[in-house]
Amino acid sequence: EEDETPVVWFYTPMALPLLKVFAPAVVVYDCMDELAAFEKAPRQLLQRESALLTRADIVFTGGPSLYAARKGRHPNI
């Protein structure tokens, strides 16, 4: 029997509401930019990122500064 439990991979915290659609076995947050620093970043971005960091099983970062900014916020980064 094949396991069809999905892995959900986020590139942006703004997609966090999609977790309601899936019942993922694993949640990955792939943080490649400081999205909140973008000029037209949605005001909900920081709140959703905090929620995603709480829910994610693993977090990848796109460089040392992103790693340093998040290493205290997730145990598996």
CSV table of C-alpha atoms in Angstrom, one decimal:
chain,number,residue,atom,x,y,z
A,1,GLU,CA,0.0,0.0,0.0
A,2,GLU,CA,1.4,3.4,-1.0
A,3,ASP,CA,1.5,6.2,1.5
A,4,GLU,CA,-0.2,9.3,0.0
A,5,THR,CA,0.1,11.6,2.9
A,6,PRO,CA,1.4,14.9,1.5
A,7,VAL,CA,4.5,16.9,2.3
A,8,VAL,CA,3.6,20.6,2.2
A,9,TRP,CA,6.4,22.9,1.2
A,10,PHE,CA,6.1,26.6,1.7
A,11,TYR,CA,8.1,29.3,0.0
A,12,THR,CA,5.9,32.1,1.6
A,13,PRO,CA,4.1,32.2,4.9
A,14,MET,CA,1.2,33.9,3.0
A,15,ALA,CA,0.1,30.4,1.8
A,16,LEU,CA,-0.3,29.2,5.4
A,17,PRO,CA,-4.1,28.9,5.1
A,18,LEU,CA,-3.6,26.1,2.6
A,19,LEU,CA,-2.8,23.8,5.6
A,20,LYS,CA,-6.5,23.6,6.2
A,21,VAL,CA,-6.9,21.9,2.8
A,22,PHE,CA,-4.2,19.2,3.4
A,23,ALA,CA,-3.4,16.9,6.2
A,24,PRO,CA,0.4,16.9,5.7
A,25,ALA,CA,2.8,14.4,7.2
A,26,VAL,CA,5.5,17.0,7.0
A,27,VAL,CA,5.6,20.8,6.7
A,28,VAL,CA,8.7,22.4,5.2
A,29,TYR,CA,9.3,26.2,5.2
A,30,ASP,CA,11.9,27.2,2.6
A,31,CYS,CA,12.8,30.7,3.6
A,32,MET,CA,14.9,32.2,0.8
A,33,ASP,CA,14.3,36.0,1.4
A,34,GLU,CA,13.4,38.4,4.1
A,35,LEU,CA,9.9,38.8,2.7
A,36,ALA,CA,8.8,41.3,5.3
A,37,ALA,CA,11.4,43.7,4.1
A,38,PHE,CA,9.9,44.0,0.7
A,39,GLU,CA,8.2,47.3,-0.1
A,40,LYS,CA,4.7,45.9,-0.5
A,41,ALA,CA,4.9,43.1,2.0
A,42,PRO,CA,1.4,42.2,3.4
A,43,ARG,CA,1.0,43.3,7.0
A,44,GLN,CA,0.0,39.7,7.9
A,45,LEU,CA,3.3,38.3,6.8
A,46,LEU,CA,5.1,38.4,10.1
A,47,GLN,CA,2.2,36.9,12.0
A,48,ARG,CA,1.9,34.1,9.4
A,49,GLU,CA,5.6,33.4,9.5
A,50,SER,CA,5.5,33.0,13.2
A,51,ALA,CA,2.6,30.5,12.9
A,52,LEU,CA,4.5,28.7,10.1
A,53,LEU,CA,7.7,28.5,12.2
A,54,THR,CA,5.5,26.9,14.9
A,55,ARG,CA,4.0,24.4,12.6
A,56,ALA,CA,7.0,23.5,10.3
A,57,ASP,CA,8.9,20.3,10.8
A,58,ILE,CA,12.0,21.7,9.1
A,59,VAL,CA,13.1,25.1,8.0
A,60,PHE,CA,15.6,25.9,5.2
A,61,THR,CA,17.2,29.3,4.8
A,62,GLY,CA,18.8,30.9,1.9
A,63,GLY,CA,21.9,32.2,3.6
A,64,PRO,CA,23.7,33.0,6.9
A,65,SER,CA,21.7,36.1,7.7
A,66,LEU,CA,18.3,34.4,7.3
A,67,TYR,CA,19.6,31.5,9.4
A,68,ALA,CA,20.8,33.8,12.1
A,69,ALA,CA,17.5,35.7,12.2
A,70,ARG,CA,15.5,32.4,12.6
A,71,LYS,CA,17.8,30.0,14.4
A,72,GLY,CA,16.3,30.8,17.8
A,73,ARG,CA,12.7,30.5,16.5
A,74,HIS,CA,12.8,26.9,15.3
A,75,PRO,CA,14.7,23.8,16.6
A,76,ASN,CA,15.2,22.2,13.2
A,77,ILE,CA,16.7,24.9,10.9
